mmCIF file of C-alpha atoms and ligand atoms in Angstrom:
data_model
loop_
_atom_site.group_PDB
_atom_site.id
_atom_site.type_symbol
_atom_site.label_atom_id
_atom_site.label_comp_id
_atom_site.label_asym_id
_atom_site.label_seq_id
_atom_site.Cartn_x
_atom_site.Cartn_y
_atom_site.Cartn_z
ATOM 1 C CA MET A 21 -4.836 9.697 17.639
ATOM 2 C CA PRO A 22 -5.379 5.846 18.535
ATOM 3 C CA THR A 23 -2.651 4.127 20.391
ATOM 4 C CA ALA A 24 -0.706 1.262 19.122
ATOM 5 C CA THR A 25 -3.243 -1.090 21.367
ATOM 6 C CA ASP A 26 -6.235 0.268 19.715
ATOM 7 C CA LEU A 27 -4.811 -0.722 16.203
ATOM 8 C CA LEU A 28 -4.604 -4.644 16.960
ATOM 9 C CA GLN A 29 -8.041 -6.358 16.271
ATOM 10 C CA GLU A 30 -8.975 -9.863 16.682
ATOM 11 C CA ILE A 31 -10.697 -11.479 13.524
ATOM 12 C CA THR A 32 -12.601 -14.374 14.671
ATOM 13 C CA GLU A 33 -13.405 -16.633 11.831
ATOM 14 C CA PRO A 34 -14.564 -20.369 11.715
ATOM 15 C CA ALA A 35 -11.948 -21.256 9.249
ATOM 16 C CA ALA A 36 -9.200 -19.825 11.747
ATOM 17 C CA GLU A 37 -10.593 -21.502 14.659
ATOM 18 C CA GLN A 38 -10.660 -25.058 12.803
ATOM 19 C CA GLN A 39 -7.248 -24.616 11.647
ATOM 20 C CA GLY A 40 -5.950 -23.348 14.973
ATOM 21 C CA VAL A 41 -4.803 -20.188 13.883
ATOM 22 C CA ARG A 42 -5.166 -16.815 15.551
ATOM 23 C CA LEU A 43 -5.707 -14.082 13.155
ATOM 24 C CA LEU A 44 -5.195 -10.473 14.055
ATOM 25 C CA LEU A 45 -5.694 -7.104 11.952
ATOM 26 C CA TRP A 46 -3.526 -4.321 12.398
ATOM 27 C CA ARG A 47 -5.587 -1.321 11.678
ATOM 28 C CA ASP A 48 -2.876 0.909 9.908
ATOM 29 C CA ASP A 49 -6.033 2.494 8.319
ATOM 30 C CA LEU A 50 -6.642 4.184 11.658
ATOM 31 C CA ALA A 51 -3.096 5.003 12.451
ATOM 32 C CA HIS A 52 -3.492 8.749 11.673
ATOM 33 C CA PRO A 53 -6.625 10.962 11.083
ATOM 34 C CA GLU A 54 -5.582 12.454 7.714
ATOM 35 C CA LEU A 55 -2.345 10.560 6.757
ATOM 36 C CA PRO A 56 -3.056 6.805 7.541
ATOM 37 C CA GLY A 57 -1.586 3.506 5.970
ATOM 38 C CA ASN A 58 1.468 2.350 4.124
ATOM 39 C CA LYS A 59 1.727 5.214 1.866
ATOM 40 C CA ALA A 60 2.354 7.585 5.065
ATOM 41 C CA ARG A 61 4.778 5.035 6.339
ATOM 42 C CA LYS A 62 6.707 5.174 2.962
ATOM 43 C CA LEU A 63 6.727 8.852 2.882
ATOM 44 C CA LYS A 64 8.082 9.382 6.327
ATOM 45 C CA PHE A 65 12.019 9.050 5.792
ATOM 46 C CA ASN A 66 11.554 10.455 2.270
ATOM 47 C CA LEU A 67 10.142 13.467 3.805
ATOM 48 C CA ALA A 68 12.915 13.857 6.228
ATOM 49 C CA ALA A 69 15.322 13.340 3.485
ATOM 50 C CA ALA A 70 13.820 16.159 1.321
ATOM 51 C CA ARG A 71 13.832 18.462 4.231
ATOM 52 C CA ARG A 72 17.627 17.544 5.116
ATOM 53 C CA GLN A 73 18.399 18.356 1.347
ATOM 54 C CA GLY A 74 16.710 21.739 1.661
ATOM 55 C CA HIS A 75 13.757 20.753 -0.557
ATOM 56 C CA HIS A 76 10.530 22.665 -0.254
ATOM 57 C CA LYS A 77 8.911 20.911 -3.235
ATOM 58 C CA LEU A 78 7.626 17.380 -3.838
ATOM 59 C CA LEU A 79 7.244 16.029 -7.246
ATOM 60 C CA THR A 80 5.546 12.415 -7.802
ATOM 61 C CA PHE A 81 3.963 10.279 -10.397
ATOM 62 C CA GLY A 82 0.614 8.226 -10.367
ATOM 63 C CA GLY A 83 -2.378 6.890 -11.839
ATOM 64 C CA ALA A 84 -5.645 9.170 -11.462
ATOM 65 C CA TYR A 85 -6.944 7.242 -8.187
ATOM 66 C CA SER A 86 -3.633 6.754 -6.828
ATOM 67 C CA ASN A 87 -3.369 6.291 -2.933
ATOM 68 C CA HIS A 88 0.105 7.628 -3.129
ATOM 69 C CA VAL A 89 -0.521 10.553 -5.143
ATOM 70 C CA ALA A 90 -3.383 11.324 -2.287
ATOM 71 C CA ALA A 91 -0.798 10.824 0.476
ATOM 72 C CA VAL A 92 1.634 13.124 -0.848
ATOM 73 C CA ALA A 93 -0.798 15.916 -1.436
ATOM 74 C CA THR A 94 -1.821 15.512 2.187
ATOM 75 C CA ALA A 95 1.434 15.284 3.394
ATOM 76 C CA GLY A 96 2.394 18.482 1.545
ATOM 77 C CA ARG A 97 -0.348 20.344 3.313
ATOM 78 C CA LEU A 98 0.258 18.996 6.637
ATOM 79 C CA PHE A 99 4.009 19.410 6.619
ATOM 80 C CA GLY A 100 4.492 22.389 4.636
ATOM 81 C CA PHE A 101 5.668 21.255 1.125
ATOM 82 C CA ASN A 102 4.640 22.386 -2.392
ATOM 83 C CA THR A 103 3.496 19.205 -4.295
ATOM 84 C CA ILE A 104 3.237 18.478 -7.836
ATOM 85 C CA GLY A 105 1.532 15.445 -9.295
ATOM 86 C CA LEU A 106 2.421 13.949 -12.658
ATOM 87 C CA ILE A 107 -0.628 12.236 -13.592
ATOM 88 C CA ARG A 108 -1.004 9.284 -16.028
ATOM 89 C CA GLY A 109 -3.627 9.915 -18.747
ATOM 90 C CA GLU A 110 -5.568 13.043 -19.960
ATOM 91 C CA PRO A 111 -7.423 15.414 -17.716
ATOM 92 C CA THR A 112 -11.084 14.840 -17.140
ATOM 93 C CA ALA A 113 -13.592 17.932 -17.384
ATOM 94 C CA VAL A 114 -14.592 17.291 -13.788
ATOM 95 C CA PRO A 115 -11.620 15.778 -11.691
ATOM 96 C CA ASN A 116 -12.141 12.285 -9.944
ATOM 97 C CA PRO A 117 -12.535 12.681 -6.112
ATOM 98 C CA THR A 118 -8.782 11.653 -5.518
ATOM 99 C CA LEU A 119 -7.591 14.575 -7.671
ATOM 100 C CA ALA A 120 -9.993 16.958 -6.538
ATOM 101 C CA GLN A 121 -8.922 16.337 -2.816
ATOM 102 C CA ALA A 122 -5.232 16.436 -4.094
ATOM 103 C CA ALA A 123 -6.090 19.846 -5.699
ATOM 104 C CA ALA A 124 -7.621 20.892 -2.573
ATOM 105 C CA ASP A 125 -4.562 19.957 -0.661
ATOM 106 C CA GLY A 126 -2.626 22.428 -2.947
ATOM 107 C CA MET A 127 -0.981 19.936 -5.207
ATOM 108 C CA ALA A 128 -0.547 21.171 -8.658
ATOM 109 C CA LEU A 129 -1.677 18.593 -11.149
ATOM 110 C CA HIS A 130 -0.023 17.826 -14.636
ATOM 111 C CA TYR A 131 -0.960 15.023 -17.008
ATOM 112 C CA LEU A 132 1.481 12.923 -18.834
ATOM 113 C CA ASP A 133 0.275 10.812 -22.019
ATOM 114 C CA ARG A 134 0.936 7.213 -21.720
ATOM 115 C CA THR A 135 4.086 7.104 -23.590
ATOM 116 C CA ALA A 136 5.428 9.938 -21.512
ATOM 117 C CA TYR A 137 4.300 8.121 -18.377
ATOM 118 C CA ARG A 138 5.916 5.028 -19.398
ATOM 119 C CA ARG A 139 9.266 7.052 -19.020
ATOM 120 C CA ARG A 140 8.564 8.082 -15.291
ATOM 121 C CA ALA A 141 11.617 6.227 -13.780
ATOM 122 C CA GLU A 142 14.087 7.197 -16.517
ATOM 123 C CA PRO A 143 16.812 9.741 -15.241
ATOM 124 C CA ASP A 144 16.641 11.765 -18.547
ATOM 125 C CA PHE A 145 12.956 12.253 -18.104
ATOM 126 C CA ILE A 146 13.037 13.023 -14.651
ATOM 127 C CA ALA A 147 15.614 15.603 -15.319
ATOM 128 C CA GLU A 148 13.276 16.888 -18.063
ATOM 129 C CA GLN A 149 10.680 17.345 -15.415
ATOM 130 C CA LEU A 150 12.844 19.130 -12.787
ATOM 131 C CA ALA A 151 13.644 21.492 -15.500
ATOM 132 C CA ARG A 152 10.037 22.153 -16.323
ATOM 133 C CA PHE A 153 8.892 22.554 -12.683
ATOM 134 C CA GLY A 154 12.056 23.399 -10.710
ATOM 135 C CA ALA A 155 14.128 21.772 -8.053
ATOM 136 C CA ALA A 156 11.881 19.064 -6.127
ATOM 137 C CA TYR A 157 12.544 16.034 -4.149
ATOM 138 C CA VAL A 158 11.267 13.288 -6.434
ATOM 139 C CA LEU A 159 9.171 10.374 -5.236
ATOM 140 C CA PRO A 160 8.700 7.427 -7.514
ATOM 141 C CA GLU A 161 5.283 6.010 -8.497
ATOM 142 C CA GLY A 162 3.843 4.246 -5.433
ATOM 143 C CA GLY A 163 6.449 6.034 -3.242
ATOM 144 C CA THR A 164 8.623 2.908 -3.380
ATOM 145 C CA ASN A 165 12.293 3.377 -3.017
ATOM 146 C CA ALA A 166 14.948 2.357 -0.591
ATOM 147 C CA LEU A 167 13.990 5.035 2.020
ATOM 148 C CA ALA A 168 10.418 3.602 1.767
ATOM 149 C CA LEU A 169 11.672 0.623 3.623
ATOM 150 C CA PRO A 170 12.445 1.866 7.234
ATOM 151 C CA GLY A 171 8.947 3.369 7.550
ATOM 152 C CA CYS A 172 7.343 0.022 7.053
ATOM 153 C CA ALA A 173 9.904 -1.616 9.361
ATOM 154 C CA GLU A 174 8.547 0.763 12.103
ATOM 155 C CA LEU A 175 5.089 -0.516 11.883
ATOM 156 C CA VAL A 176 6.790 -3.955 12.714
ATOM 157 C CA THR A 177 8.442 -2.502 15.627
ATOM 158 C CA GLU A 178 4.969 -1.088 16.981
ATOM 159 C CA LEU A 179 3.601 -4.365 16.546
ATOM 160 C CA GLN A 180 6.210 -6.212 18.264
ATOM 161 C CA ALA A 181 5.453 -4.234 21.307
ATOM 162 C CA GLN A 182 1.700 -5.391 21.261
ATOM 163 C CA THR A 183 1.918 -9.155 20.462
ATOM 164 C CA ALA A 184 3.952 -12.126 19.696
ATOM 165 C CA PHE A 185 3.258 -13.426 16.202
ATOM 166 C CA ASP A 186 4.537 -15.720 13.800
ATOM 167 C CA ALA A 187 3.617 -14.125 10.563
ATOM 168 C CA VAL A 188 2.522 -10.930 8.917
ATOM 169 C CA ALA A 189 0.478 -10.599 5.625
ATOM 170 C CA VAL A 190 0.124 -7.595 3.348
ATOM 171 C CA ALA A 191 -1.094 -6.705 0.067
ATOM 172 C CA VAL A 192 1.548 -6.139 -2.549
ATOM 173 C CA GLY A 193 1.528 -3.566 -5.490
ATOM 174 C CA THR A 194 5.180 -2.548 -5.952
ATOM 175 C CA GLY A 195 6.486 -4.638 -3.010
ATOM 176 C CA GLY A 196 8.001 -1.748 -1.145
ATOM 177 C CA THR A 197 5.898 -2.233 1.673
ATOM 178 C CA LEU A 198 6.372 -5.996 2.058
ATOM 179 C CA ALA A 199 10.094 -5.216 1.526
ATOM 180 C CA GLY A 200 10.046 -2.999 4.486
ATOM 181 C CA LEU A 201 8.151 -5.267 6.756
ATOM 182 C CA LEU A 202 10.867 -7.957 5.862
ATOM 183 C CA THR A 203 13.576 -5.512 7.167
ATOM 184 C CA GLY A 204 11.812 -5.169 10.570
ATOM 185 C CA LEU A 205 10.965 -8.620 11.321
ATOM 186 C CA ALA A 206 12.798 -10.970 13.941
ATOM 187 C CA GLY A 207 14.145 -14.549 13.973
ATOM 188 C CA GLU A 208 11.511 -17.128 12.579
ATOM 189 C CA GLN A 209 8.867 -14.768 11.645
ATOM 190 C CA GLN A 210 7.520 -15.045 8.309
ATOM 191 C CA ALA A 211 6.055 -12.624 5.653
ATOM 192 C CA VAL A 212 3.068 -13.423 3.195
ATOM 193 C CA GLY A 213 2.471 -11.032 0.179
ATOM 194 C CA VAL A 214 -0.667 -10.988 -1.717
ATOM 195 C CA ALA A 215 -0.271 -9.652 -5.041
ATOM 196 C CA ALA A 216 -3.091 -7.063 -6.090
ATOM 197 C CA LEU A 217 -2.044 -7.435 -9.864
ATOM 198 C CA LYS A 218 -2.127 -9.908 -12.218
ATOM 199 C CA ASN A 219 0.866 -12.115 -13.322
ATOM 200 C CA GLY A 220 2.879 -10.935 -10.005
ATOM 201 C CA SER A 221 5.580 -13.577 -10.295
ATOM 202 C CA PHE A 222 7.992 -10.600 -10.948
ATOM 203 C CA LEU A 223 7.513 -8.927 -7.694
ATOM 204 C CA ARG A 224 9.941 -11.299 -5.869
ATOM 205 C CA ALA A 225 12.730 -9.993 -7.623
ATOM 206 C CA GLU A 226 11.530 -6.513 -7.034
ATOM 207 C CA ILE A 227 11.474 -7.077 -3.329
ATOM 208 C CA ASP A 228 14.804 -8.790 -3.235
ATOM 209 C CA THR A 229 16.211 -5.636 -5.245
ATOM 210 C CA LEU A 230 14.820 -3.207 -2.797
ATOM 211 C CA THR A 231 15.956 -4.979 0.496
ATOM 212 C CA GLN A 232 19.257 -5.460 -1.525
ATOM 213 C CA GLN A 233 19.332 -1.731 -1.911
ATOM 214 C CA ALA A 234 18.207 -0.770 1.648
ATOM 215 C CA GLN A 235 20.105 -3.533 3.669
ATOM 216 C CA ASP A 236 22.252 -5.375 1.238
ATOM 217 C CA ARG A 237 20.205 -8.571 2.076
ATOM 218 C CA ILE A 238 17.908 -10.937 0.348
ATOM 219 C CA PHE A 239 15.196 -12.540 2.782
ATOM 220 C CA THR A 240 13.956 -15.988 2.268
ATOM 221 C CA ASN A 241 11.311 -15.929 4.873
ATOM 222 C CA TYR A 242 8.507 -14.898 2.713
ATOM 223 C CA SER A 243 6.218 -15.695 -0.057
ATOM 224 C CA VAL A 244 4.359 -13.673 -2.709
ATOM 225 C CA GLN A 245 0.936 -15.206 -3.367
ATOM 226 C CA THR A 246 -0.233 -14.450 -7.035
ATOM 227 C CA ASP A 247 -3.555 -16.396 -7.059
ATOM 228 C CA TYR A 248 -5.838 -13.701 -5.489
ATOM 229 C CA HIS A 249 -5.586 -10.765 -7.851
ATOM 230 C CA PHE A 250 -9.254 -11.155 -8.813
ATOM 231 C CA GLY A 251 -8.837 -10.366 -12.541
ATOM 232 C CA GLY A 252 -6.057 -7.707 -12.106
ATOM 233 C CA TYR A 253 -5.142 -4.246 -10.671
ATOM 234 C CA ALA A 254 -8.120 -2.200 -9.838
ATOM 235 C CA LYS A 255 -10.470 -4.475 -11.811
ATOM 236 C CA TYR A 256 -14.255 -4.922 -11.081
ATOM 237 C CA SER A 257 -14.903 -8.206 -9.296
ATOM 238 C CA ALA A 258 -18.459 -9.129 -7.957
ATOM 239 C CA PRO A 259 -17.101 -11.983 -5.717
ATOM 240 C CA LEU A 260 -14.330 -9.659 -4.377
ATOM 241 C CA LEU A 261 -17.063 -7.046 -3.497
ATOM 242 C CA ALA A 262 -19.324 -9.481 -1.951
ATOM 243 C CA PHE A 263 -16.545 -10.613 0.252
ATOM 244 C CA ILE A 264 -15.797 -7.202 1.249
ATOM 245 C CA GLN A 265 -19.435 -6.529 2.018
ATOM 246 C CA GLN A 266 -19.372 -9.684 4.300
ATOM 247 C CA PHE A 267 -16.297 -8.995 6.033
ATOM 248 C CA GLY A 268 -17.568 -5.584 6.995
ATOM 249 C CA VAL A 269 -20.650 -6.895 8.211
ATOM 250 C CA ARG A 270 -18.837 -9.806 10.271
ATOM 251 C CA HIS A 271 -16.071 -7.564 11.833
ATOM 252 C CA GLY A 272 -17.123 -3.892 11.189
ATOM 253 C CA VAL A 273 -13.893 -3.208 9.168
ATOM 254 C CA LEU A 274 -14.122 -1.460 5.665
ATOM 255 C CA LEU A 275 -11.595 -3.058 3.414
ATOM 256 C CA ASP A 276 -10.843 -1.349 -0.004
ATOM 257 C CA PRO A 277 -11.291 -3.029 -3.484
ATOM 258 C CA ILE A 278 -7.783 -2.895 -4.875
ATOM 259 C CA TYR A 279 -5.515 -4.074 -1.777
ATOM 260 C CA THR A 280 -6.694 -4.997 1.374
ATOM 261 C CA GLY A 281 -9.955 -6.979 0.268
ATOM 262 C CA LYS A 282 -7.874 -9.324 -1.645
ATOM 263 C CA LEU A 283 -5.229 -9.250 1.196
ATOM 264 C CA LEU A 284 -7.920 -10.729 3.537
ATOM 265 C CA PHE A 285 -9.639 -13.176 0.922
ATOM 266 C CA GLY A 286 -6.198 -14.553 0.560
ATOM 267 C CA VAL A 287 -5.058 -14.935 3.818
ATOM 268 C CA LEU A 288 -8.443 -16.548 4.913
ATOM 269 C CA ASP A 289 -7.918 -18.881 1.811
ATOM 270 C CA LEU A 290 -4.619 -19.719 2.798
ATOM 271 C CA ILE A 291 -5.659 -20.529 6.610
ATOM 272 C CA LYS A 292 -8.199 -22.890 5.172
ATOM 273 C CA GLN A 293 -5.567 -24.674 3.091
ATOM 274 C CA GLY A 294 -3.349 -25.095 6.361
ATOM 275 C CA TYR A 295 -0.637 -22.789 5.018
ATOM 276 C CA PHE A 296 -0.130 -21.604 8.490
ATOM 277 C CA ARG A 297 0.919 -24.287 11.149
ATOM 278 C CA ARG A 298 -1.521 -24.930 14.028
ATOM 279 C CA GLY A 299 -1.013 -22.580 16.862
ATOM 280 C CA SER A 300 0.421 -19.746 14.933
ATOM 281 C CA THR A 301 -0.564 -15.997 15.004
ATOM 282 C CA VAL A 302 -0.925 -14.281 11.706
ATOM 283 C CA VAL A 303 -1.112 -10.447 11.509
ATOM 284 C CA ALA A 304 -2.682 -9.054 8.475
ATOM 285 C CA ILE A 305 -2.075 -5.338 7.835
ATOM 286 C CA HIS A 306 -4.765 -3.011 6.828
ATOM 287 C CA THR A 307 -2.779 -0.783 4.755
ATOM 288 C CA GLY A 308 -5.650 1.988 4.219
ATOM 289 C CA GLY A 309 -6.430 2.966 0.711
ATOM 290 C CA LEU A 310 -10.125 3.749 1.661
ATOM 291 C CA GLN A 311 -9.954 7.017 -0.090
ATOM 292 C CA ALA A 312 -9.792 4.939 -3.350
ATOM 293 C CA TRP A 313 -13.667 4.058 -2.795
ATOM 294 C CA ALA A 314 -15.140 7.513 -3.655
ATOM 295 C CA GLY A 315 -13.495 6.834 -7.284
ATOM 296 C CA TRP A 316 -14.562 3.509 -7.238
ATOM 297 C CA HIS A 317 -18.268 4.444 -6.812
ATOM 298 C CA GLU A 318 -17.910 7.165 -9.521
ATOM 299 C CA ARG A 319 -16.676 4.469 -11.837
ATOM 300 C CA PHE A 320 -18.776 1.632 -11.176
ATOM 301 C CA GLY A 321 -21.822 2.957 -9.179
ATOM 302 C CA ARG A 322 -22.949 2.329 -5.753
ATOM 303 C CA ALA A 323 -23.609 -1.335 -6.417
ATOM 304 C CA GLY A 324 -19.920 -1.489 -6.924
HETATM 305 C C1 LIG B 426 -0.136 1.018 -2.338
HETATM 306 C C2 LIG B 426 -0.654 0.176 -1.313
HETATM 307 C C3 LIG B 426 -0.331 -1.194 -1.154
HETATM 308 C C4 LIG B 426 0.919 -1.775 -1.781
HETATM 309 O O1 LIG B 426 1.835 -1.222 -1.259
HETATM 310 P P1 LIG B 426 3.408 -1.538 -2.019
HETATM 311 O O2 LIG B 426 4.316 -0.935 -1.302
HETATM 312 O O3 LIG B 426 3.164 -0.884 -3.423
HETATM 313 O O4 LIG B 426 3.413 -3.004 -2.434
HETATM 314 C C5 LIG B 426 -1.067 -1.868 -0.421
HETATM 315 N N1 LIG B 426 -2.199 -1.395 0.248
HETATM 316 C C6 LIG B 426 -2.865 -0.131 0.037
HETATM 317 C C7 LIG B 426 -3.943 0.140 0.845
HETATM 318 C C8 LIG B 426 -1.948 0.674 -0.929
HETATM 319 O O5 LIG B 426 -2.527 1.707 -0.951
#
């Protein structure tokens, strides 16, 4: 496994140099050979709780290309849990690469139509699912709950041990990862979230609710940027794909088209706009998600 030092990569960009900002990339996508990135971070303390509570089975929810579903399936194989994935939508004749891998990891896949899926967080609905599938530790969609936060805070601890920095930046889906990073930051350090979905102004309230649940605290040292969604969650965007392609050539780093591509585009744009003061060090977090490329190519073709 790579050591923490290997995970920090200098990103040299003219825009950052002009603004006097040092940009680093924390390669959490390389943190573990099979279970990298923020979905693994969010699982860590949940799996410990599952074990403590005597569970042998994990039950979770997700879309058909979900990084979280993929991570739960892999974690089940690595750590000896049975796993059940309740997937939004209809089964397809041939499962997509995410679900094929989840099944290969031993996950039992079941499908929920959109009406049923909408109820995924309702206690009554969850009780029905447990009656159907047997006792299990339930992980919500995206793996975001109060126990997801301390695992993400550990990333900040590892980062603090490597370098001084002024801000971290991360892509936001549910906000669980950003909330967890906030709980790990010290003193004057700031966080910036880049929303991967459209109309992301609700995310701040979600993040505040999470930090309140986990630590009875609301943080003010962060922003959520809502203008870098490129059309919405998992939407095809030629300009975004062109950026990801260029970034790969310039820095030898593969970003994903749903989260980290938007993050790096957003961070570089914010740097250009003078969002970060001169002399500051900004650490963008590569949260992984690269398994999504296989399904992406299947949907949109190689040009995608
Ligand atoms: C899920 C995910 C995110 C967003 O994490 P949240 O905790 O839901 O905000 C960011 N990056 C990647 C690669 C992800 O898979």
